């Protein structure tokens, strides 16, 4: 649609910045010489994309920055609809995750270490599979934050969301899965505490390889299509 494309172009080129107030619907209708209902539909599309939002009680839209969850959700839907397999996701993780861990070891703060320890300890104490999966995903996402790279954070977030449903099955079916995850998390945290990038890279690569072995033991085919 011409109206949404024009406004989106101004946002992406930063002519309109995060927090800027958009003109009223009537003003936009006059500017683009379209019916007001066309403007409403354009704004709805932009809102669904996370590019604009209406603050509580406000009549006019403001420019917003799409939240990582919204971006990851859209990417997750695309991966599912393109029938991406588990092995596709695993190969992507083997490329991304070890390097993220290495970067995290050199860029982490003490607050990052404390956050990772809290999630690790919660995972150790958690008995419910669904909650355990959530904590595994959170651990990966916290590592992304430690790396201080926005592209990697967004890429990791969508991969973790896609992996989560089948990860729950693997944890349920493989007796040693929890203990191996616990050990890997602790080793990675220790590497980060010592700012040892090579050890962080090594343990993360081993951790991701373990996922593949766990799926094989659980009887989940590597070519199985990921689901929501």
mmCIF file of C-alpha atoms in Angstrom:
data_model
loop_
_atom_site.group_PDB
_atom_site.id
_atom_site.type_symbol
_atom_site.label_atom_id
_atom_site.label_comp_id
_atom_site.label_asym_id
_atom_site.label_seq_id
_atom_site.Cartn_x
_atom_site.Cartn_y
_atom_site.Cartn_z
ATOM 1 C CA UNK A 1 0.000 0.000 0.000
ATOM 2 C CA UNK A 2 1.338 3.417 -1.012
ATOM 3 C CA UNK A 3 0.620 5.165 2.298
ATOM 4 C CA UNK A 4 2.187 2.547 4.572
ATOM 5 C CA UNK A 5 5.194 2.197 2.236
ATOM 6 C CA UNK A 6 5.783 5.965 2.252
ATOM 7 C CA UNK A 7 5.614 6.223 6.047
ATOM 8 C CA UNK A 8 7.741 3.102 6.465
ATOM 9 C CA UNK A 9 10.344 4.605 4.129
ATOM 10 C CA UNK A 10 10.553 7.747 6.273
ATOM 11 C CA UNK A 11 10.944 5.646 9.426
ATOM 12 C CA UNK A 12 13.646 3.379 7.978
ATOM 13 C CA UNK A 13 15.544 6.353 6.554
ATOM 14 C CA UNK A 14 15.247 7.994 10.003
ATOM 15 C CA UNK A 15 13.433 11.052 8.691
ATOM 16 C CA UNK A 16 10.892 9.972 11.314
ATOM 17 C CA UNK A 17 12.604 8.844 14.527
ATOM 18 C CA UNK A 18 11.593 6.725 17.499
ATOM 19 C CA UNK A 19 9.066 8.732 19.548
ATOM 20 C CA UNK A 20 8.126 11.182 16.766
ATOM 21 C CA UNK A 21 4.419 11.970 16.590
ATOM 22 C CA UNK A 22 2.688 11.156 13.294
ATOM 23 C CA UNK A 23 0.217 13.617 11.770
ATOM 24 C CA UNK A 24 -3.455 13.082 12.516
ATOM 25 C CA UNK A 25 -5.351 10.622 10.285
ATOM 26 C CA UNK A 26 -7.224 13.446 8.532
ATOM 27 C CA UNK A 27 -3.973 15.299 7.817
ATOM 28 C CA UNK A 28 -2.400 12.130 6.424
ATOM 29 C CA UNK A 29 -5.470 11.513 4.253
ATOM 30 C CA UNK A 30 -5.168 15.015 2.801
ATOM 31 C CA UNK A 31 -1.400 14.665 2.352
ATOM 32 C CA UNK A 32 -1.704 11.414 0.388
ATOM 33 C CA UNK A 33 -5.052 12.317 -1.214
ATOM 34 C CA UNK A 34 -6.733 9.146 -0.022
ATOM 35 C CA UNK A 35 -9.760 8.272 2.077
ATOM 36 C CA UNK A 36 -9.342 8.301 5.839
ATOM 37 C CA UNK A 37 -10.106 4.553 5.973
ATOM 38 C CA UNK A 38 -7.068 3.954 3.734
ATOM 39 C CA UNK A 39 -4.907 5.817 6.236
ATOM 40 C CA UNK A 40 -6.334 3.744 9.110
ATOM 41 C CA UNK A 41 -5.475 0.519 7.281
ATOM 42 C CA UNK A 42 -1.938 1.783 6.565
ATOM 43 C CA UNK A 43 -1.417 2.674 10.214
ATOM 44 C CA UNK A 44 -2.751 -0.728 11.275
ATOM 45 C CA UNK A 45 -0.175 -2.443 9.057
ATOM 46 C CA UNK A 46 2.623 -0.299 10.471
ATOM 47 C CA UNK A 47 1.441 -0.994 14.009
ATOM 48 C CA UNK A 48 1.420 -4.753 13.351
ATOM 49 C CA UNK A 49 5.019 -4.422 12.163
ATOM 50 C CA UNK A 50 5.957 -2.616 15.364
ATOM 51 C CA UNK A 51 6.982 0.558 13.513
ATOM 52 C CA UNK A 52 4.294 2.741 15.101
ATOM 53 C CA UNK A 53 2.244 2.540 18.270
ATOM 54 C CA UNK A 54 -0.593 4.424 19.950
ATOM 55 C CA UNK A 55 0.311 5.354 23.541
ATOM 56 C CA UNK A 56 -2.476 4.698 26.097
ATOM 57 C CA UNK A 57 -5.131 7.407 25.863
ATOM 58 C CA UNK A 58 -3.497 9.084 22.851
ATOM 59 C CA UNK A 59 -5.301 9.854 19.596
ATOM 60 C CA UNK A 60 -2.248 9.951 17.378
ATOM 61 C CA UNK A 61 0.360 7.340 16.569
ATOM 62 C CA UNK A 62 4.046 7.697 17.411
ATOM 63 C CA UNK A 63 7.036 6.085 15.732
ATOM 64 C CA UNK A 64 8.329 3.100 17.692
ATOM 65 C CA UNK A 65 11.194 0.626 17.527
ATOM 66 C CA UNK A 66 10.021 -2.963 16.963
ATOM 67 C CA UNK A 67 10.623 -5.067 20.071
ATOM 68 C CA UNK A 68 12.982 -8.020 19.707
ATOM 69 C CA UNK A 69 10.116 -10.379 20.559
ATOM 70 C CA UNK A 70 8.042 -9.092 17.631
ATOM 71 C CA UNK A 71 10.951 -9.400 15.205
ATOM 72 C CA UNK A 72 11.777 -12.882 16.450
ATOM 73 C CA UNK A 73 8.131 -13.923 16.254
ATOM 74 C CA UNK A 74 7.946 -12.869 12.598
ATOM 75 C CA UNK A 75 11.188 -14.696 11.841
ATOM 76 C CA UNK A 76 9.927 -17.793 13.658
ATOM 77 C CA UNK A 77 6.757 -17.780 11.565
ATOM 78 C CA UNK A 78 8.824 -17.461 8.380
ATOM 79 C CA UNK A 79 11.075 -20.382 9.374
ATOM 80 C CA UNK A 80 8.082 -22.579 10.179
ATOM 81 C CA UNK A 81 6.241 -21.672 6.968
ATOM 82 C CA UNK A 82 9.387 -22.406 4.924
ATOM 83 C CA UNK A 83 9.478 -25.858 6.554
ATOM 84 C CA UNK A 84 12.913 -25.424 8.063
ATOM 85 C CA UNK A 85 14.235 -28.651 9.604
ATOM 86 C CA UNK A 86 15.850 -29.175 12.980
ATOM 87 C CA UNK A 87 19.213 -29.802 11.337
ATOM 88 C CA UNK A 88 18.932 -26.430 9.540
ATOM 89 C CA UNK A 89 18.472 -24.707 12.895
ATOM 90 C CA UNK A 90 21.241 -26.773 14.488
ATOM 91 C CA UNK A 91 23.737 -25.909 11.723
ATOM 92 C CA UNK A 92 22.922 -22.211 12.127
ATOM 93 C CA UNK A 93 23.476 -22.516 15.872
ATOM 94 C CA UNK A 94 26.815 -24.255 15.319
ATOM 95 C CA UNK A 95 27.930 -21.264 13.265
ATOM 96 C CA UNK A 96 26.564 -18.564 15.578
ATOM 97 C CA UNK A 97 26.607 -19.786 19.184
ATOM 98 C CA UNK A 98 30.327 -20.588 19.723
ATOM 99 C CA UNK A 99 31.352 -17.179 18.375
ATOM 100 C CA UNK A 100 28.708 -15.465 20.495
ATOM 101 C CA UNK A 101 30.105 -17.218 23.575
ATOM 102 C CA UNK A 102 33.640 -16.115 22.663
ATOM 103 C CA UNK A 103 32.523 -12.498 22.277
ATOM 104 C CA UNK A 104 30.570 -12.729 25.529
ATOM 105 C CA UNK A 105 33.718 -13.822 27.365
ATOM 106 C CA UNK A 106 35.520 -10.633 26.336
ATOM 107 C CA UNK A 107 32.599 -8.217 26.758
ATOM 108 C CA UNK A 108 30.609 -9.480 29.728
ATOM 109 C CA UNK A 109 30.085 -7.450 32.890
ATOM 110 C CA UNK A 110 29.795 -8.686 36.456
ATOM 111 C CA UNK A 111 26.054 -8.058 36.252
ATOM 112 C CA UNK A 112 25.930 -10.367 33.200
ATOM 113 C CA UNK A 113 27.696 -13.119 35.146
ATOM 114 C CA UNK A 114 25.260 -12.759 38.028
ATOM 115 C CA UNK A 115 22.268 -12.948 35.654
ATOM 116 C CA UNK A 116 23.638 -16.099 33.999
ATOM 117 C CA UNK A 117 24.246 -17.689 37.396
ATOM 118 C CA UNK A 118 20.668 -16.928 38.482
ATOM 119 C CA UNK A 119 19.240 -18.570 35.352
ATOM 120 C CA UNK A 120 21.585 -21.553 35.689
ATOM 121 C CA UNK A 121 20.630 -22.072 39.334
ATOM 122 C CA UNK A 122 16.939 -21.791 38.457
ATOM 123 C CA UNK A 123 17.416 -24.452 35.756
ATOM 124 C CA UNK A 124 19.149 -26.781 38.228
ATOM 125 C CA UNK A 125 16.217 -26.412 40.648
ATOM 126 C CA UNK A 126 13.441 -26.640 38.019
ATOM 127 C CA UNK A 127 11.536 -29.924 37.719
ATOM 128 C CA UNK A 128 8.963 -28.967 35.080
ATOM 129 C CA UNK A 129 10.069 -29.458 31.467
ATOM 130 C CA UNK A 130 8.281 -26.403 30.050
ATOM 131 C CA UNK A 131 9.848 -24.090 32.619
ATOM 132 C CA UNK A 132 13.247 -25.750 32.114
ATOM 133 C CA UNK A 133 13.073 -25.064 28.372
ATOM 134 C CA UNK A 134 12.232 -21.422 29.056
ATOM 135 C CA UNK A 135 15.336 -21.178 31.243
ATOM 136 C CA UNK A 136 17.553 -22.805 28.582
ATOM 137 C CA UNK A 137 16.310 -20.278 26.032
ATOM 138 C CA UNK A 138 16.870 -17.448 28.519
ATOM 139 C CA UNK A 139 20.449 -18.629 29.099
ATOM 140 C CA UNK A 140 21.171 -18.460 25.354
ATOM 141 C CA UNK A 141 19.575 -15.026 25.087
ATOM 142 C CA UNK A 142 21.558 -13.665 28.037
ATOM 143 C CA UNK A 143 24.758 -14.825 26.341
ATOM 144 C CA UNK A 144 23.679 -12.880 23.268
ATOM 145 C CA UNK A 145 23.243 -9.790 25.411
ATOM 146 C CA UNK A 146 26.756 -10.325 26.853
ATOM 147 C CA UNK A 147 28.183 -10.272 23.309
ATOM 148 C CA UNK A 148 26.901 -6.701 22.848
ATOM 149 C CA UNK A 149 25.961 -7.289 19.210
ATOM 150 C CA UNK A 150 22.397 -6.346 18.242
ATOM 151 C CA UNK A 151 22.362 -8.445 15.045
ATOM 152 C CA UNK A 152 23.387 -11.564 16.930
ATOM 153 C CA UNK A 153 20.818 -10.890 19.657
ATOM 154 C CA UNK A 154 17.997 -10.789 17.104
ATOM 155 C CA UNK A 155 19.273 -13.839 15.189
ATOM 156 C CA UNK A 156 19.655 -15.891 18.367
ATOM 157 C CA UNK A 157 16.229 -14.904 19.655
ATOM 158 C CA UNK A 158 14.381 -16.313 16.638
ATOM 159 C CA UNK A 159 16.460 -19.509 16.542
ATOM 160 C CA UNK A 160 15.804 -20.133 20.226
ATOM 161 C CA UNK A 161 12.057 -19.690 19.753
ATOM 162 C CA UNK A 162 12.028 -22.215 16.910
ATOM 163 C CA UNK A 163 14.073 -24.726 18.893
ATOM 164 C CA UNK A 164 12.054 -24.510 22.120
ATOM 165 C CA UNK A 165 9.118 -26.912 21.374
ATOM 166 C CA UNK A 166 11.298 -29.849 20.314
ATOM 167 C CA UNK A 167 13.812 -29.107 23.071
ATOM 168 C CA UNK A 168 11.067 -29.873 25.582
ATOM 169 C CA UNK A 169 10.551 -33.297 23.998
ATOM 170 C CA UNK A 170 14.260 -34.014 24.130
ATOM 171 C CA UNK A 171 14.528 -33.104 27.823
ATOM 172 C CA UNK A 172 11.560 -35.364 28.610
ATOM 173 C CA UNK A 173 12.900 -38.347 26.660
ATOM 174 C CA UNK A 174 16.632 -38.267 27.396
ATOM 175 C CA UNK A 175 17.510 -38.999 31.026
ATOM 176 C CA UNK A 176 20.944 -37.359 30.929
ATOM 177 C CA UNK A 177 19.838 -34.256 29.020
ATOM 178 C CA UNK A 178 19.370 -32.073 32.102
ATOM 179 C CA UNK A 179 22.694 -33.009 33.666
ATOM 180 C CA UNK A 180 24.602 -32.380 30.432
ATOM 181 C CA UNK A 181 22.932 -28.977 30.035
ATOM 182 C CA UNK A 182 23.816 -28.129 33.647
ATOM 183 C CA UNK A 183 27.478 -29.027 33.119
ATOM 184 C CA UNK A 184 27.734 -27.087 29.849
ATOM 185 C CA UNK A 185 26.127 -23.986 31.358
ATOM 186 C CA UNK A 186 28.473 -24.075 34.336
ATOM 187 C CA UNK A 187 31.547 -24.521 32.123
ATOM 188 C CA UNK A 188 30.483 -21.616 29.906
ATOM 189 C CA UNK A 189 29.890 -19.383 32.937
ATOM 190 C CA UNK A 190 33.322 -20.320 34.311
ATOM 191 C CA UNK A 191 34.913 -19.413 30.967
ATOM 192 C CA UNK A 192 33.119 -16.070 30.992
ATOM 193 C CA UNK A 193 34.215 -15.402 34.573
ATOM 194 C CA UNK A 194 37.823 -15.958 33.490
ATOM 195 C CA UNK A 195 37.323 -13.981 30.252
ATOM 196 C CA UNK A 196 38.554 -17.079 28.415
ATOM 197 C CA UNK A 197 37.140 -16.694 24.901
ATOM 198 C CA UNK A 198 38.623 -19.927 23.568
ATOM 199 C CA UNK A 199 37.210 -22.042 26.403
ATOM 200 C CA UNK A 200 33.822 -20.343 26.035
ATOM 201 C CA UNK A 201 33.852 -21.115 22.303
ATOM 202 C CA UNK A 202 34.877 -24.744 22.925
ATOM 203 C CA UNK A 203 32.205 -25.431 25.554
ATOM 204 C CA UNK A 204 29.454 -23.769 23.568
ATOM 205 C CA UNK A 205 30.335 -25.837 20.484
ATOM 206 C CA UNK A 206 30.210 -28.973 22.662
ATOM 207 C CA UNK A 207 26.891 -27.820 24.157
ATOM 208 C CA UNK A 208 25.296 -27.352 20.730
ATOM 209 C CA UNK A 209 26.675 -30.694 19.487
ATOM 210 C CA UNK A 210 25.080 -32.298 22.539
ATOM 211 C CA UNK A 211 21.694 -30.981 21.432
ATOM 212 C CA UNK A 212 22.008 -32.915 18.182
ATOM 213 C CA UNK A 213 23.016 -36.096 19.989
ATOM 214 C CA UNK A 214 20.149 -35.639 22.422
ATOM 215 C CA UNK A 215 17.658 -35.315 19.573
ATOM 216 C CA UNK A 216 19.011 -38.506 18.004
ATOM 217 C CA UNK A 217 18.671 -40.404 21.302
ATOM 218 C CA UNK A 218 15.155 -39.011 21.729
ATOM 219 C CA UNK A 219 14.200 -40.387 18.320
ATOM 220 C CA UNK A 220 13.571 -36.971 16.775
ATOM 221 C CA UNK A 221 14.693 -37.155 13.096
ATOM 222 C CA UNK A 222 17.190 -34.439 12.115
ATOM 223 C CA UNK A 223 15.101 -33.674 9.013
ATOM 224 C CA UNK A 224 11.951 -33.185 11.105
ATOM 225 C CA UNK A 225 10.312 -29.858 10.271
ATOM 226 C CA UNK A 226 10.282 -27.349 13.137
ATOM 227 C CA UNK A 227 6.891 -26.428 14.575
ATOM 228 C CA UNK A 228 5.414 -23.693 16.727
#
